[in-house]
Amino acid sequence: MTPMDLNADLGEGFGRWRLTDDEGLLSVVTSANVACGFHAGDPATMRRVCETAAERGVRIGAQVSYRDLAGFGRRAMDVPSAELAAEVAYQIGALEVFARAAGTRVAYVKPHGALYNRVVGDEEQAAAVVDGVLLAGGALPVLGLPGSRLLERAGRAGLPVVPEAFADRAYTDGGTLVPRGQDGAVIADPDAVVARAVRLARSGTVTARSGTAVGVRARSLCVHGDTPGAVGLARRVRERLEAAGVRVEAFS
């Protein structure tokens, strides 16, 4: 059985405001998608999360976003390709400073929110993200939705690609995520989330909102850090995965 990475979005605070229980989640996950200041996060938060992740052997990923603090990176934006590439590289570079100071490195890149959804089907924006990763230097793996334009472009550019799945998000029949603005887009029942996680890891399938079984072959499983009881749910997911014989380990 293929090992499964467990990732979560962390460092999603700003100043005195904190959204995620970074300390708790870093005791469960194997990879940390760290906000780089464009949708959330600030230098002190980035530094703290990198230090804790390094202490616990958790891989650090740059979670890059559109420049949208007010909208938490979830508002659709049209950013010119050259500008987006530069902003992606800028975010990776900022996080790399704190990762290195903690004795480690940025290990991968994952888009956030509206950018994540946009690069599933938008060739131009996907290419801009890949250009930004290349501009930042190094062959960093790119984490994204299976079958997305992003992973396709990253693979063509020689970057390692890591397909991921979501146990707490509803899927369409085409294997894409149901937009958050629609009813039922987020799975709220913890038991259902845990069961979906095990099914995704063991069979590579998930039940779409229509009831159809959809193939979603993934190497990483995302557990959202901004949902109520996120730490307890993430712990339950990991425990059930391991009990089902799934080896939970970082992909990088």
mmCIF file of C-alpha atoms in Angstrom:
data_model
loop_
_atom_site.group_PDB
_atom_site.id
_atom_site.type_symbol
_atom_site.label_atom_id
_atom_site.label_comp_id
_atom_site.label_asym_id
_atom_site.label_seq_id
_atom_site.Cartn_x
_atom_site.Cartn_y
_atom_site.Cartn_z
ATOM 1 C CA MET A 1 0.000 0.000 0.000
ATOM 2 C CA THR A 2 1.327 3.456 -0.913
ATOM 3 C CA PRO A 3 2.348 5.553 2.113
ATOM 4 C CA MET A 4 0.200 8.616 2.804
ATOM 5 C CA ASP A 5 1.409 12.057 3.736
ATOM 6 C CA LEU A 6 -0.813 14.112 6.044
ATOM 7 C CA ASN A 7 -0.710 17.861 5.418
ATOM 8 C CA ALA A 8 -2.430 20.853 7.013
ATOM 9 C CA ASP A 9 -2.568 24.603 6.429
ATOM 10 C CA LEU A 10 -0.722 26.309 9.273
ATOM 11 C CA GLY A 11 0.453 29.747 10.349
ATOM 12 C CA GLU A 12 -2.842 31.276 9.278
ATOM 13 C CA GLY A 13 -2.786 34.159 11.704
ATOM 14 C CA PHE A 14 -1.754 37.775 11.520
ATOM 15 C CA GLY A 15 -0.501 39.938 14.376
ATOM 16 C CA ARG A 16 -2.563 39.151 17.475
ATOM 17 C CA TRP A 17 -5.091 37.101 15.507
ATOM 18 C CA ARG A 18 -4.593 33.326 15.311
ATOM 19 C CA LEU A 19 -6.755 30.955 13.331
ATOM 20 C CA THR A 20 -5.022 27.578 13.543
ATOM 21 C CA ASP A 21 -3.698 25.535 16.470
ATOM 22 C CA ASP A 22 -0.234 25.226 14.968
ATOM 23 C CA GLU A 23 1.290 23.575 18.029
ATOM 24 C CA GLY A 24 -1.384 20.900 18.177
ATOM 25 C CA LEU A 25 -1.450 20.153 14.453
ATOM 26 C CA LEU A 26 2.330 19.893 14.248
ATOM 27 C CA SER A 27 2.100 16.968 16.665
ATOM 28 C CA VAL A 28 -0.035 15.069 14.126
ATOM 29 C CA VAL A 29 0.743 16.013 10.510
ATOM 30 C CA THR A 30 3.819 15.113 8.478
ATOM 31 C CA SER A 31 3.808 18.196 6.225
ATOM 32 C CA ALA A 32 2.950 21.813 7.090
ATOM 33 C CA ASN A 33 1.605 24.212 4.455
ATOM 34 C CA VAL A 34 2.770 27.505 5.935
ATOM 35 C CA ALA A 35 1.038 30.763 4.990
ATOM 36 C CA CYS A 36 3.583 33.167 3.532
ATOM 37 C CA GLY A 37 1.993 36.536 4.280
ATOM 38 C CA PHE A 38 -0.253 37.030 1.242
ATOM 39 C CA HIS A 39 -3.495 35.437 2.494
ATOM 40 C CA ALA A 40 -2.426 35.058 6.134
ATOM 41 C CA GLY A 41 0.722 34.825 8.220
ATOM 42 C CA ASP A 42 3.363 37.318 9.238
ATOM 43 C CA PRO A 43 7.138 37.087 9.846
ATOM 44 C CA ALA A 44 6.848 36.188 13.545
ATOM 45 C CA THR A 45 4.249 33.495 12.834
ATOM 46 C CA MET A 46 6.251 32.060 9.952
ATOM 47 C CA ARG A 47 9.347 31.889 12.116
ATOM 48 C CA ARG A 48 7.513 30.209 15.005
ATOM 49 C CA VAL A 49 5.877 27.576 12.809
ATOM 50 C CA CYS A 50 9.164 26.787 11.033
ATOM 51 C CA GLU A 51 10.982 26.345 14.331
ATOM 52 C CA THR A 52 8.334 24.004 15.740
ATOM 53 C CA ALA A 53 8.064 22.034 12.499
ATOM 54 C CA ALA A 54 11.841 21.582 12.380
ATOM 55 C CA GLU A 55 11.916 20.383 15.993
ATOM 56 C CA ARG A 56 9.284 17.741 15.234
ATOM 57 C CA GLY A 57 10.597 16.604 11.876
ATOM 58 C CA VAL A 58 7.600 17.958 9.953
ATOM 59 C CA ARG A 59 8.291 19.022 6.353
ATOM 60 C CA ILE A 60 7.749 22.714 5.595
ATOM 61 C CA GLY A 61 5.829 23.770 2.502
ATOM 62 C CA ALA A 62 5.242 27.270 1.141
ATOM 63 C CA GLN A 63 1.515 27.882 0.801
ATOM 64 C CA VAL A 64 1.440 30.579 -1.843
ATOM 65 C CA SER A 65 -1.590 32.728 -2.558
ATOM 66 C CA TYR A 66 -3.000 35.698 -4.363
ATOM 67 C CA ARG A 67 -2.281 38.935 -2.476
ATOM 68 C CA ASP A 68 -5.559 38.978 -0.542
ATOM 69 C CA LEU A 69 -5.309 39.347 3.234
ATOM 70 C CA ALA A 70 -8.813 40.800 3.526
ATOM 71 C CA GLY A 71 -10.375 37.891 1.676
ATOM 72 C CA PHE A 72 -8.123 35.179 3.139
ATOM 73 C CA GLY A 73 -6.973 34.366 -0.379
ATOM 74 C CA ARG A 74 -10.368 32.964 -1.303
ATOM 75 C CA ARG A 75 -11.513 35.709 -3.679
ATOM 76 C CA ALA A 76 -11.091 35.267 -7.421
ATOM 77 C CA MET A 77 -8.442 37.621 -8.810
ATOM 78 C CA ASP A 78 -6.901 38.296 -12.206
ATOM 79 C CA VAL A 79 -3.145 38.758 -11.813
ATOM 80 C CA PRO A 80 -0.828 39.153 -14.830
ATOM 81 C CA SER A 81 1.392 36.105 -15.320
ATOM 82 C CA ALA A 82 4.722 37.871 -14.757
ATOM 83 C CA GLU A 83 3.416 39.516 -11.599
ATOM 84 C CA LEU A 84 2.019 36.246 -10.240
ATOM 85 C CA ALA A 85 5.279 34.394 -10.927
ATOM 86 C CA ALA A 86 7.225 37.078 -9.054
ATOM 87 C CA GLU A 87 4.800 36.980 -6.119
ATOM 88 C CA VAL A 88 4.998 33.188 -5.881
ATOM 89 C CA ALA A 89 8.812 33.350 -5.850
ATOM 90 C CA TYR A 90 8.691 36.152 -3.258
ATOM 91 C CA GLN A 91 6.537 34.076 -0.894
ATOM 92 C CA ILE A 92 8.748 31.004 -1.228
ATOM 93 C CA GLY A 93 11.844 33.113 -0.577
ATOM 94 C CA ALA A 94 10.350 34.710 2.516
ATOM 95 C CA LEU A 95 9.526 31.347 4.061
ATOM 96 C CA GLU A 96 12.912 29.918 3.090
ATOM 97 C CA VAL A 97 14.645 32.488 5.303
ATOM 98 C CA PHE A 98 12.844 31.208 8.389
ATOM 99 C CA ALA A 99 13.124 27.555 7.394
ATOM 100 C CA ARG A 100 16.889 27.887 7.030
ATOM 101 C CA ALA A 101 17.147 29.733 10.337
ATOM 102 C CA ALA A 102 15.388 26.759 11.928
ATOM 103 C CA GLY A 103 17.930 24.386 10.389
ATOM 104 C CA THR A 104 15.816 23.041 7.549
ATOM 105 C CA ARG A 105 14.520 24.070 4.099
ATOM 106 C CA VAL A 106 11.273 24.673 2.267
ATOM 107 C CA ALA A 107 10.441 21.200 0.943
ATOM 108 C CA TYR A 108 7.518 21.854 -1.431
ATOM 109 C CA VAL A 109 4.982 24.403 -2.694
ATOM 110 C CA LYS A 110 1.186 24.350 -2.503
ATOM 111 C CA PRO A 111 -1.193 27.066 -3.748
ATOM 112 C CA HIS A 112 -3.964 28.249 -1.446
ATOM 113 C CA GLY A 113 -7.637 29.053 -1.836
ATOM 114 C CA ALA A 114 -8.686 30.819 -5.014
ATOM 115 C CA LEU A 115 -5.281 30.272 -6.591
ATOM 116 C CA TYR A 116 -5.445 26.529 -5.856
ATOM 117 C CA ASN A 117 -8.826 26.285 -7.564
ATOM 118 C CA ARG A 118 -7.827 28.541 -10.463
ATOM 119 C CA VAL A 119 -4.799 26.491 -11.473
ATOM 120 C CA VAL A 120 -6.868 23.321 -11.730
ATOM 121 C CA GLY A 121 -8.100 24.426 -15.153
ATOM 122 C CA ASP A 122 -6.356 27.708 -16.023
ATOM 123 C CA GLU A 123 -3.282 26.993 -18.144
ATOM 124 C CA GLU A 124 -1.895 30.527 -17.962
ATOM 125 C CA GLN A 125 -2.133 30.903 -14.204
ATOM 126 C CA ALA A 126 -0.782 27.384 -13.688
ATOM 127 C CA ALA A 127 2.218 28.234 -15.853
ATOM 128 C CA ALA A 128 2.795 31.414 -13.831
ATOM 129 C CA VAL A 129 2.858 29.467 -10.560
ATOM 130 C CA VAL A 130 5.349 26.992 -12.018
ATOM 131 C CA ASP A 131 7.458 29.874 -13.310
ATOM 132 C CA GLY A 132 7.452 31.319 -9.801
ATOM 133 C CA VAL A 133 8.630 28.029 -8.301
ATOM 134 C CA LEU A 134 11.438 27.850 -10.849
ATOM 135 C CA LEU A 135 12.348 31.486 -10.215
ATOM 136 C CA ALA A 136 12.716 30.731 -6.503
ATOM 137 C CA GLY A 137 15.361 28.127 -7.398
ATOM 138 C CA GLY A 138 15.591 24.406 -6.784
ATOM 139 C CA ALA A 139 13.359 21.602 -8.038
ATOM 140 C CA LEU A 140 10.693 21.935 -5.359
ATOM 141 C CA PRO A 141 7.817 19.438 -5.494
ATOM 142 C CA VAL A 142 4.402 20.939 -6.264
ATOM 143 C CA LEU A 143 1.346 19.768 -4.335
ATOM 144 C CA GLY A 144 -2.031 19.982 -6.084
ATOM 145 C CA LEU A 145 -5.197 18.350 -7.328
ATOM 146 C CA PRO A 146 -4.790 15.210 -9.470
ATOM 147 C CA GLY A 147 -5.300 15.952 -13.165
ATOM 148 C CA SER A 148 -4.886 19.696 -12.683
ATOM 149 C CA ARG A 149 -3.167 22.000 -15.148
ATOM 150 C CA LEU A 150 -0.794 22.894 -12.323
ATOM 151 C CA LEU A 151 0.576 19.377 -11.895
ATOM 152 C CA GLU A 152 0.706 18.923 -15.652
ATOM 153 C CA ARG A 153 2.773 22.097 -16.133
ATOM 154 C CA ALA A 154 4.989 21.313 -13.144
ATOM 155 C CA GLY A 155 5.732 17.841 -14.505
ATOM 156 C CA ARG A 156 6.591 19.241 -17.936
ATOM 157 C CA ALA A 157 8.973 21.680 -16.238
ATOM 158 C CA GLY A 158 10.782 18.823 -14.509
ATOM 159 C CA LEU A 159 9.370 19.477 -11.040
ATOM 160 C CA PRO A 160 8.222 16.575 -8.857
ATOM 161 C CA VAL A 161 4.416 16.499 -8.612
ATOM 162 C CA VAL A 162 2.422 15.329 -5.598
ATOM 163 C CA PRO A 163 -1.322 14.733 -6.057
ATOM 164 C CA GLU A 164 -3.418 15.362 -2.963
ATOM 165 C CA ALA A 165 -6.924 14.587 -1.759
ATOM 166 C CA PHE A 166 -9.317 16.131 0.762
ATOM 167 C CA ALA A 167 -11.295 14.011 3.180
ATOM 168 C CA ASP A 168 -13.392 16.955 4.377
ATOM 169 C CA ARG A 169 -14.358 18.451 1.002
ATOM 170 C CA ALA A 170 -17.116 17.408 -1.383
ATOM 171 C CA TYR A 171 -16.117 16.302 -4.888
ATOM 172 C CA THR A 172 -17.784 16.688 -8.261
ATOM 173 C CA ASP A 173 -18.153 13.779 -10.671
ATOM 174 C CA GLY A 174 -15.142 15.190 -12.528
ATOM 175 C CA GLY A 175 -12.852 14.817 -9.509
ATOM 176 C CA THR A 176 -12.701 18.532 -8.697
ATOM 177 C CA LEU A 177 -13.703 20.174 -5.420
ATOM 178 C CA VAL A 178 -17.193 21.572 -4.982
ATOM 179 C CA PRO A 179 -16.782 25.366 -4.560
ATOM 180 C CA ARG A 180 -16.939 26.483 -0.923
ATOM 181 C CA GLY A 181 -19.867 28.790 -1.625
ATOM 182 C CA GLN A 182 -22.136 25.836 -2.414
ATOM 183 C CA ASP A 183 -24.108 23.852 0.166
ATOM 184 C CA GLY A 184 -22.339 20.715 1.319
ATOM 185 C CA ALA A 185 -18.948 21.788 -0.002
ATOM 186 C CA VAL A 186 -17.326 21.058 3.376
ATOM 187 C CA ILE A 187 -17.953 17.717 5.116
ATOM 188 C CA ALA A 188 -18.799 18.542 8.737
ATOM 189 C CA ASP A 189 -19.404 15.054 10.166
ATOM 190 C CA PRO A 190 -16.129 13.874 11.789
ATOM 191 C CA ASP A 191 -17.011 10.195 11.342
ATOM 192 C CA ALA A 192 -17.619 10.757 7.639
ATOM 193 C CA VAL A 193 -14.309 12.612 7.282
ATOM 194 C CA VAL A 194 -12.386 9.784 8.952
ATOM 195 C CA ALA A 195 -14.100 7.124 6.832
ATOM 196 C CA ARG A 196 -13.422 9.079 3.628
ATOM 197 C CA ALA A 197 -9.752 9.466 4.589
ATOM 198 C CA VAL A 198 -9.315 5.715 5.004
ATOM 199 C CA ARG A 199 -11.137 5.003 1.738
ATOM 200 C CA LEU A 200 -9.019 7.520 -0.168
ATOM 201 C CA ALA A 201 -5.824 5.983 1.201
ATOM 202 C CA ARG A 202 -6.792 2.367 0.677
ATOM 203 C CA SER A 203 -8.743 2.419 -2.585
ATOM 204 C CA GLY A 204 -8.027 5.810 -4.148
ATOM 205 C CA THR A 205 -11.723 6.587 -4.450
ATOM 206 C CA VAL A 206 -14.202 9.014 -2.910
ATOM 207 C CA THR A 207 -17.967 9.350 -3.166
ATOM 208 C CA ALA A 208 -18.879 12.488 -5.120
ATOM 209 C CA ARG A 209 -21.784 14.688 -4.075
ATOM 210 C CA SER A 210 -23.948 12.916 -6.667
ATOM 211 C CA GLY A 211 -23.236 9.547 -5.020
ATOM 212 C CA THR A 212 -20.900 8.395 -7.792
ATOM 213 C CA ALA A 213 -17.562 6.802 -6.885
ATOM 214 C CA VAL A 214 -14.719 8.932 -8.264
ATOM 215 C CA GLY A 215 -11.072 7.905 -8.577
ATOM 216 C CA VAL A 216 -8.701 10.219 -6.681
ATOM 217 C CA ARG A 217 -5.211 8.761 -6.539
ATOM 218 C CA ALA A 218 -3.232 10.827 -4.026
ATOM 219 C CA ARG A 219 0.064 10.725 -2.161
ATOM 220 C CA SER A 220 -0.956 13.387 0.362
ATOM 221 C CA LEU A 221 -4.130 13.948 2.338
ATOM 222 C CA CYS A 222 -5.107 17.435 3.520
ATOM 223 C CA VAL A 223 -6.782 18.043 6.884
ATOM 224 C CA HIS A 224 -7.901 21.651 7.222
ATOM 225 C CA GLY A 225 -6.590 23.486 10.255
ATOM 226 C CA ASP A 226 -9.306 26.147 10.363
ATOM 227 C CA THR A 227 -12.238 23.849 11.116
ATOM 228 C CA PRO A 228 -13.661 23.381 14.644
ATOM 229 C CA GLY A 229 -11.861 20.602 16.520
ATOM 230 C CA ALA A 230 -9.212 20.393 13.798
ATOM 231 C CA VAL A 231 -6.503 18.866 15.987
ATOM 232 C CA GLY A 232 -8.736 16.130 17.387
ATOM 233 C CA LEU A 233 -10.046 15.311 13.929
ATOM 234 C CA ALA A 234 -6.554 15.195 12.424
ATOM 235 C CA ARG A 235 -5.453 12.865 15.210
ATOM 236 C CA ARG A 236 -8.430 10.576 14.599
ATOM 237 C CA VAL A 237 -7.656 10.496 10.870
ATOM 238 C CA ARG A 238 -4.047 9.539 11.493
ATOM 239 C CA GLU A 239 -4.941 6.878 14.058
ATOM 240 C CA ARG A 240 -7.516 5.290 11.748
ATOM 241 C CA LEU A 241 -5.151 5.357 8.783
ATOM 242 C CA GLU A 242 -2.456 3.585 10.774
ATOM 243 C CA ALA A 243 -4.968 1.109 12.171
ATOM 244 C CA ALA A 244 -5.989 0.318 8.576
ATOM 245 C CA GLY A 245 -2.378 -0.492 7.714
ATOM 246 C CA VAL A 246 -1.562 2.781 5.969
ATOM 247 C CA ARG A 247 1.962 4.054 6.617
ATOM 248 C CA VAL A 248 1.749 7.774 7.374
ATOM 249 C CA GLU A 249 4.897 9.575 6.297
ATOM 250 C CA ALA A 250 6.032 12.724 4.478
ATOM 251 C CA PHE A 251 6.361 12.531 0.702
ATOM 252 C CA SER A 252 9.538 14.635 0.624
#
